[in-house]
C-alpha cells in the first residue's frame, strides 16, 4: 500500500466532518500531532445543524447505522462510544407505507422481521426474507474488509480470491436482480432496494455490491444519538480534543502552500498560516482540486448523485402521534420505478413522490419545545447538472405539496399549527459548495466504484491525502468514518488492528 513520503509528524486535517474527525482520531491515536481546520463554528460537515425557536434541526443525515464503526473511531484514542454518546437502537428501524394503504414495520431482529413479513405477504415471502438476509450477511462479510475498509492502489490490487468470492455470490450482478431471487412481492423488494437512492443509481442499474447498504439498514440496525445527529460529531470532536487534537473553527482554508511536490502549509481566509508535514483534505471535491491546483485525470466527467429537498416542520405533538408515528417512515409512491427515471434520467421532480419522514422527537422529545414535535421530510430530487428545475419559484409550492402528502398518507392532523421551519433544496446545497447541488456526492456508478472512484492519493503530490464522500469508499456516515481511517493509514501505514476491530470481525456471521 502506498503511503505519503517523508516525515508526517504534524498533520493538518481540513474539514471537521465525519471523515475529518475520524482521520484526526486515528492519527492522534498513532502519535501524530493534528490540527483540524473547520470553516463552521462546530464540527459535523454535511451533518449540519440549525436552531430555530427551540427546535434543534439536523440538516444532514438522519439515518445512522453500523455503530461498530463509531466504536472503532473512539477506540483509536482509547475510548468507547458509551463514554461519550448515548445511542438508541430504533425498533422498527423503519415503517414502510405503500400507496395501496398497506404497511410493514422493518425490524432488524430476524425472528421479528420474519413474522412481520409472514403477516404482510405470506409464508413463502417469509422464507424468501430469511434467504435474502443470509445472502446479505455473506455479501457484507465478503466485501467489508477486502473492499470497503481497505485501501487499494490500482484495479489490479483488487484481483484477490475475495474478488472471485464476491463475483460468485452475485456481487457484480444488478441489485434488483439479486433481491428478486429471494423476494417476489414488489412492495417488499422496495424495502431492500430503496437504499440505492443513497448510491445515486436505480436498483435496476446498481451493482449488487451496494446491497450492503441494505444490510446496514435492515440487518445491522438503525440507531439514533440522544441530542440529535449533531451529538455524534460533537462527541467525536470532544474525544479528539481530549487526545490532543487542536481545532480551529470559523477558519476556511483558501490556499495550500507548496514546496516542490509537498504541501508545506494551509492558509486560511484570515491569512493565518498553519505549517504541516502532511495534509488530509475532506473538502468538496471541486474545492479540493482548486486548492491543489489539479484537475482530475479522467476520460469521463464525474457524475453527481441525485439530490434532495428537505423540509423541516414544527407541529403540535398530538398531530404527529397518529398513531404512534415511527422515528423513520418511508411513504412509497405507487410508480416506484418511475421515480428513478424522473430524477436520474430526466432530471425532473418526481411525478409520483416517495418521501422519507423522520420524527426525531419520537426518540428525543428535547429536540423541540415542550408539547411540540419536529419532522424532517425528505424528497429525492434531481441535482443541478440538468438545471431543469427553477428552485426560486418551485421551492415553496413543492414544499407544500410534500406536506400535503404527509397529511394525506401519514398525519391527518398535521394542519394549521404546522410551521415550516427551514427548507433545503439543491440550490441551497450548491451554495454550500456541494457538487451539482447534492449532499450525496458522486454517484456509485461502475465508473465511480472502488478503484475507479477518485482515489485518496494524488500522483505528483507527496503528502496530501483525500477523505470524505467523494473518495473511497463512498457516501454515508459509516463509510465516511472508514474513509477517515483509510486516510490515516495512508499517512502512517496500517496500524495494528484494535481490539474493537477484531471484535467486529468475530461478530460477523
Coordinates of C-alpha atoms in Angstrom, one line a residue, residues 58-407:
X58 CA -30.2 18.3 11.9
X59 CA -29.8 19.4 8.3
X60 CA -27.8 16.4 7.2
X61 CA -28.1 12.7 7.5
X62 CA -30.7 11.3 9.9
X63 CA -30.2 7.5 9.4
X64 CA -27.3 6.1 11.5
X65 CA -26.1 2.6 11.1
X66 CA -23.0 0.4 11.9
X67 CA -22.2 1.6 15.5
X68 CA -19.2 -0.7 15.4
X69 CA -17.5 1.7 13.0
X70 CA -18.2 4.5 15.5
X71 CA -16.7 2.3 18.3
X72 CA -13.6 1.9 16.1
X73 CA -13.1 5.7 15.9
X74 CA -13.4 6.2 19.6
X75 CA -11.2 3.2 20.3
X76 CA -8.4 4.8 18.2
X77 CA -7.7 7.1 21.3
X78 CA -8.5 4.5 23.9
X79 CA -12.2 5.5 24.5
X80 CA -15.5 3.8 23.8
X81 CA -18.8 5.1 22.5
X82 CA -20.7 4.8 25.7
X83 CA -18.3 7.2 27.4
X84 CA -19.3 10.0 25.0
X85 CA -22.6 9.2 23.4
X86 CA -26.0 7.6 24.1
X87 CA -27.1 5.6 21.1
X88 CA -30.7 4.2 21.0
X89 CA -31.5 1.3 18.7
X90 CA -34.6 2.0 16.7
X91 CA -37.3 -0.6 16.6
X92 CA -38.8 -0.5 14.0
X93 CA -35.8 0.7 12.0
X94 CA -38.4 2.0 9.5
X95 CA -42.1 1.8 8.9
X96 CA -42.8 1.3 5.2
X97 CA -46.1 2.6 3.9
X98 CA -47.4 1.9 0.4
X99 CA -49.8 3.7 -1.9
X100 CA -52.3 0.8 -1.6
X101 CA -52.7 1.5 2.1
X102 CA -50.6 -1.4 3.3
X103 CA -47.6 -1.0 5.6
X104 CA -44.9 -3.1 7.3
X105 CA -42.5 -2.4 10.2
X106 CA -38.9 -3.2 9.3
X107 CA -37.2 -5.0 12.2
X108 CA -33.5 -5.9 12.4
X109 CA -34.2 -8.9 14.6
X110 CA -34.5 -11.9 12.2
X111 CA -37.4 -13.5 14.0
X112 CA -39.4 -10.3 14.4
X113 CA -39.0 -9.4 10.8
X114 CA -39.8 -13.0 9.6
X115 CA -43.1 -12.7 11.5
X116 CA -43.8 -9.3 10.1
X117 CA -43.1 -10.5 6.5
X118 CA -45.3 -13.6 7.0
X119 CA -48.2 -11.4 8.2
X120 CA -47.7 -8.9 5.4
X121 CA -47.1 -11.2 2.4
X122 CA -47.4 -14.9 3.4
X123 CA -45.1 -17.8 4.4
X124 CA -43.3 -18.0 1.0
X125 CA -42.1 -14.4 1.3
X126 CA -41.1 -15.0 4.9
X127 CA -38.8 -17.9 3.7
X128 CA -37.5 -15.6 1.0
X129 CA -36.7 -12.9 3.6
X130 CA -34.7 -15.5 5.5
X131 CA -32.7 -16.5 2.5
X132 CA -32.2 -12.8 1.5
X133 CA -30.9 -12.0 4.9
X134 CA -28.4 -14.9 4.7
X135 CA -27.2 -13.6 1.3
X136 CA -26.8 -10.1 2.7
X137 CA -24.7 -11.5 5.5
X138 CA -22.5 -13.3 3.1
X139 CA -22.2 -10.2 0.9
X140 CA -21.2 -8.0 3.8
X141 CA -18.7 -10.5 5.2
X142 CA -17.1 -11.0 1.8
X143 CA -16.7 -7.3 0.8
X144 CA -16.2 -5.4 4.1
X145 CA -12.5 -5.9 4.8
X146 CA -11.3 -6.6 1.3
X147 CA -13.1 -3.7 -0.4
X148 CA -15.0 -1.3 1.8
X149 CA -12.5 -1.0 4.6
X150 CA -9.2 -1.3 2.7
X151 CA -7.0 1.0 0.6
X152 CA -6.0 -0.2 -2.9
X153 CA -3.6 1.4 -5.2
X154 CA -4.9 0.2 -8.6
X155 CA -7.6 -2.1 -10.1
X156 CA -5.0 -4.8 -10.2
X157 CA -4.8 -4.8 -6.4
X158 CA -8.4 -6.0 -6.3
X159 CA -7.6 -9.2 -8.1
X160 CA -7.7 -11.4 -5.0
X161 CA -9.6 -14.6 -4.0
X162 CA -12.1 -12.3 -2.3
X163 CA -13.0 -10.8 -5.6
X164 CA -13.8 -14.2 -7.0
X165 CA -15.9 -15.0 -4.0
X166 CA -17.7 -11.7 -4.4
X167 CA -18.4 -12.4 -8.0
X168 CA -19.5 -15.9 -7.1
X169 CA -22.3 -14.7 -4.8
X170 CA -23.6 -12.3 -7.3
X171 CA -21.9 -9.1 -6.2
X172 CA -21.4 -7.8 -9.7
X173 CA -24.9 -8.6 -10.9
X174 CA -27.7 -6.0 -10.5
X175 CA -29.0 -5.2 -7.1
X176 CA -32.7 -5.6 -8.1
X177 CA -31.9 -8.9 -9.8
X178 CA -30.4 -10.4 -6.7
X179 CA -33.2 -9.3 -4.5
X180 CA -35.8 -10.8 -6.9
X181 CA -34.2 -14.2 -6.4
X182 CA -35.5 -14.1 -2.9
X183 CA -38.5 -11.8 -2.8
X184 CA -41.4 -11.9 -5.2
X185 CA -43.6 -9.2 -3.6
X186 CA -42.9 -6.0 -5.3
X187 CA -43.6 -3.9 -2.2
X188 CA -41.1 -5.9 -0.1
X189 CA -38.5 -5.6 -2.8
X190 CA -38.6 -1.8 -2.3
X191 CA -37.7 -2.2 1.4
X192 CA -34.4 -3.9 0.4
X193 CA -33.6 -1.8 -2.7
X194 CA -34.7 1.8 -1.9
X195 CA -31.2 2.4 -0.4
X196 CA -29.9 2.6 -4.0
X197 CA -31.0 6.2 -3.9
X198 CA -28.2 6.8 -1.5
X199 CA -25.8 5.4 -4.1
X200 CA -27.3 7.6 -6.8
X201 CA -28.3 4.7 -9.1
X202 CA -31.6 2.9 -9.6
X203 CA -31.7 -0.7 -8.2
X204 CA -32.1 -2.0 -11.8
X205 CA -28.7 -0.4 -12.6
X206 CA -26.8 -0.5 -9.3
X207 CA -24.3 -3.3 -8.7
X208 CA -25.4 -5.8 -6.1
X209 CA -22.3 -5.0 -4.1
X210 CA -24.2 -1.9 -2.9
X211 CA -26.9 -4.0 -1.4
X212 CA -24.5 -3.9 1.5
X213 CA -26.3 -0.7 2.4
X214 CA -29.5 -2.7 2.8
X215 CA -27.5 -4.9 5.1
X216 CA -26.5 -1.9 7.2
X217 CA -30.1 -0.7 7.4
X218 CA -32.1 -3.9 7.7
X219 CA -29.7 -6.3 9.4
X220 CA -27.1 -4.4 11.4
X221 CA -29.7 -1.9 12.7
X222 CA -30.6 1.8 12.7
X223 CA -29.7 4.0 15.6
X224 CA -30.3 7.5 16.9
X225 CA -28.0 9.5 19.2
X226 CA -29.6 11.3 22.1
X227 CA -29.3 15.0 21.4
X228 CA -29.8 14.5 17.7
X229 CA -27.3 13.6 14.9
X230 CA -25.2 16.5 15.9
X231 CA -24.3 14.7 19.1
X232 CA -22.1 12.3 17.1
X233 CA -19.7 14.8 15.6
X234 CA -19.7 16.7 18.9
X235 CA -18.7 13.6 20.8
X236 CA -16.0 12.6 18.2
X237 CA -14.6 16.1 18.4
X238 CA -14.5 16.2 22.2
X239 CA -12.7 12.8 22.2
X240 CA -10.2 14.1 19.7
X241 CA -9.6 17.3 21.6
X242 CA -9.0 15.4 24.8
X243 CA -6.5 13.3 22.9
X244 CA -4.5 16.4 22.0
X245 CA -6.1 17.4 18.6
X246 CA -6.2 21.1 18.1
X247 CA -9.4 22.6 16.5
X248 CA -9.6 25.9 14.6
X249 CA -13.2 26.7 14.0
X250 CA -14.5 29.6 11.9
X251 CA -11.5 29.1 9.6
X252 CA -11.8 28.4 5.9
X253 CA -8.7 27.1 4.2
X254 CA -8.3 29.1 1.0
X255 CA -4.8 28.2 -0.1
X256 CA -2.2 25.4 0.3
X257 CA 1.4 26.4 0.2
X258 CA 3.6 24.1 -1.8
X259 CA 7.3 23.4 -1.7
X260 CA 8.0 21.3 -4.8
X261 CA 5.8 18.2 -4.6
X262 CA 4.9 18.7 -1.0
X263 CA 2.2 20.8 0.8
X264 CA 4.0 22.8 3.4
X265 CA 1.2 24.9 5.0
X266 CA -2.5 25.6 4.9
X267 CA -3.5 29.2 4.7
X268 CA -6.9 30.4 6.0
X269 CA -9.1 33.3 4.7
X270 CA -7.9 35.3 7.6
X271 CA -4.3 34.9 6.4
X272 CA -3.2 32.5 9.1
X273 CA -0.5 30.1 8.0
X274 CA -0.6 26.6 9.6
X275 CA 2.6 24.7 8.8
X276 CA 2.3 21.0 8.3
X277 CA 4.2 17.8 7.3
X278 CA 1.1 16.3 5.6
X279 CA -2.5 17.3 4.9
X280 CA -5.8 15.4 4.9
X281 CA -8.4 17.2 2.7
X282 CA -12.0 16.4 3.3
X283 CA -13.3 19.4 1.3
X284 CA -15.8 19.1 -1.5
X285 CA -14.0 17.6 -4.5
X286 CA -14.0 20.6 -6.8
X287 CA -12.6 22.8 -4.0
X288 CA -10.0 20.1 -3.2
X289 CA -8.8 20.2 -6.8
X290 CA -8.7 24.0 -6.8
X291 CA -6.7 24.0 -3.5
X292 CA -4.2 21.6 -5.0
X293 CA -4.1 23.2 -8.4
X294 CA -5.0 20.0 -10.1
X295 CA -7.6 18.6 -12.5
X296 CA -9.0 15.1 -12.3
X297 CA -7.4 12.7 -14.8
X298 CA -10.5 11.0 -16.1
X299 CA -11.8 10.1 -19.5
X300 CA -15.4 10.6 -18.3
X301 CA -16.5 13.6 -16.2
X302 CA -17.6 13.0 -12.7
X303 CA -21.3 12.1 -12.3
X304 CA -23.0 13.5 -9.2
X305 CA -25.7 11.6 -7.3
X306 CA -29.3 12.8 -7.2
X307 CA -30.1 15.5 -4.6
X308 CA -32.9 16.0 -2.2
X309 CA -35.4 18.6 -0.9
X310 CA -35.6 18.6 2.9
X311 CA -38.4 20.4 4.7
X312 CA -38.2 20.8 8.5
X313 CA -41.5 21.2 10.2
X314 CA -42.6 22.0 13.8
X315 CA -46.0 20.8 14.8
X316 CA -48.1 20.0 17.8
X317 CA -47.2 16.7 19.5
X318 CA -50.7 15.4 19.0
X319 CA -50.6 16.0 15.3
X320 CA -47.6 13.7 14.9
X321 CA -49.0 10.9 17.1
X322 CA -51.5 9.4 14.7
X323 CA -51.0 6.6 15.8
X324 CA -47.5 6.4 17.5
X325 CA -45.5 7.6 14.5
X326 CA -42.3 5.7 13.9
X327 CA -38.9 7.5 14.1
X328 CA -38.5 6.8 10.3
X329 CA -41.4 6.3 7.9
X330 CA -41.0 5.8 4.2
X331 CA -44.0 6.8 2.2
X332 CA -43.7 4.9 -1.1
X333 CA -45.5 6.3 -4.2
X334 CA -47.2 3.9 -6.5
X335 CA -45.0 4.3 -9.5
X336 CA -41.7 3.5 -7.7
X337 CA -39.6 2.7 -10.8
X338 CA -40.7 5.9 -12.4
X339 CA -39.1 7.8 -9.5
X340 CA -35.6 6.8 -10.7
X341 CA -36.3 7.7 -14.4
X342 CA -37.7 11.1 -13.3
X343 CA -34.8 12.0 -11.1
X344 CA -31.8 10.3 -12.6
X345 CA -32.6 10.1 -16.3
X346 CA -34.9 13.0 -17.0
X347 CA -33.7 15.5 -14.3
X348 CA -37.3 16.3 -13.2
X349 CA -39.3 16.3 -10.0
X350 CA -41.0 13.0 -9.1
X351 CA -44.4 12.8 -10.7
X352 CA -45.4 10.2 -8.0
X353 CA -43.4 11.2 -5.0
X354 CA -41.9 8.9 -2.4
X355 CA -40.8 10.6 0.9
X356 CA -38.8 9.8 4.0
X357 CA -40.4 11.3 7.1
X358 CA -38.2 11.4 10.1
X359 CA -39.6 12.3 13.5
X360 CA -36.6 12.7 15.8
X361 CA -38.7 13.7 18.7
X362 CA -40.1 10.2 18.8
X363 CA -36.8 9.3 20.3
X364 CA -35.7 12.5 21.9
X365 CA -38.5 15.0 22.8
X366 CA -36.0 17.6 23.9
X367 CA -35.3 18.4 20.3
X368 CA -38.4 20.5 20.2
X369 CA -40.2 22.9 22.6
X370 CA -42.5 21.3 25.2
X371 CA -45.7 20.0 23.6
X372 CA -44.2 20.2 20.1
X373 CA -42.8 17.7 17.6
X374 CA -40.1 18.1 14.9
X375 CA -40.4 16.5 11.5
X376 CA -37.8 16.1 8.8
X377 CA -39.4 15.4 5.4
X378 CA -37.0 14.4 2.5
X379 CA -38.0 14.1 -1.1
X380 CA -35.3 12.8 -3.6
X381 CA -34.8 15.3 -6.3
X382 CA -32.6 15.9 -9.4
X383 CA -29.3 17.5 -8.9
X384 CA -28.4 20.7 -10.8
X385 CA -26.5 19.1 -13.6
X386 CA -29.5 19.4 -15.9
X387 CA -30.8 22.7 -14.4
X388 CA -34.4 21.9 -15.4
X389 CA -35.9 23.0 -12.1
X390 CA -36.1 26.7 -11.2
X391 CA -35.9 26.4 -7.4
X392 CA -36.5 30.1 -6.9
X393 CA -40.2 29.7 -8.0
X394 CA -40.5 25.9 -7.2
X395 CA -39.4 25.6 -3.6
X396 CA -42.4 27.0 -1.7
X397 CA -45.2 25.1 -3.7
X398 CA -43.2 21.9 -3.8
X399 CA -42.6 22.0 0.0
X400 CA -46.4 22.5 0.5
X401 CA -47.1 19.5 -1.8
X402 CA -44.7 17.4 0.2
X403 CA -46.5 18.3 3.4
X404 CA -49.9 17.7 1.8
X405 CA -48.8 14.1 1.0
X406 CA -47.7 13.7 4.6
X407 CA -51.1 14.9 5.8

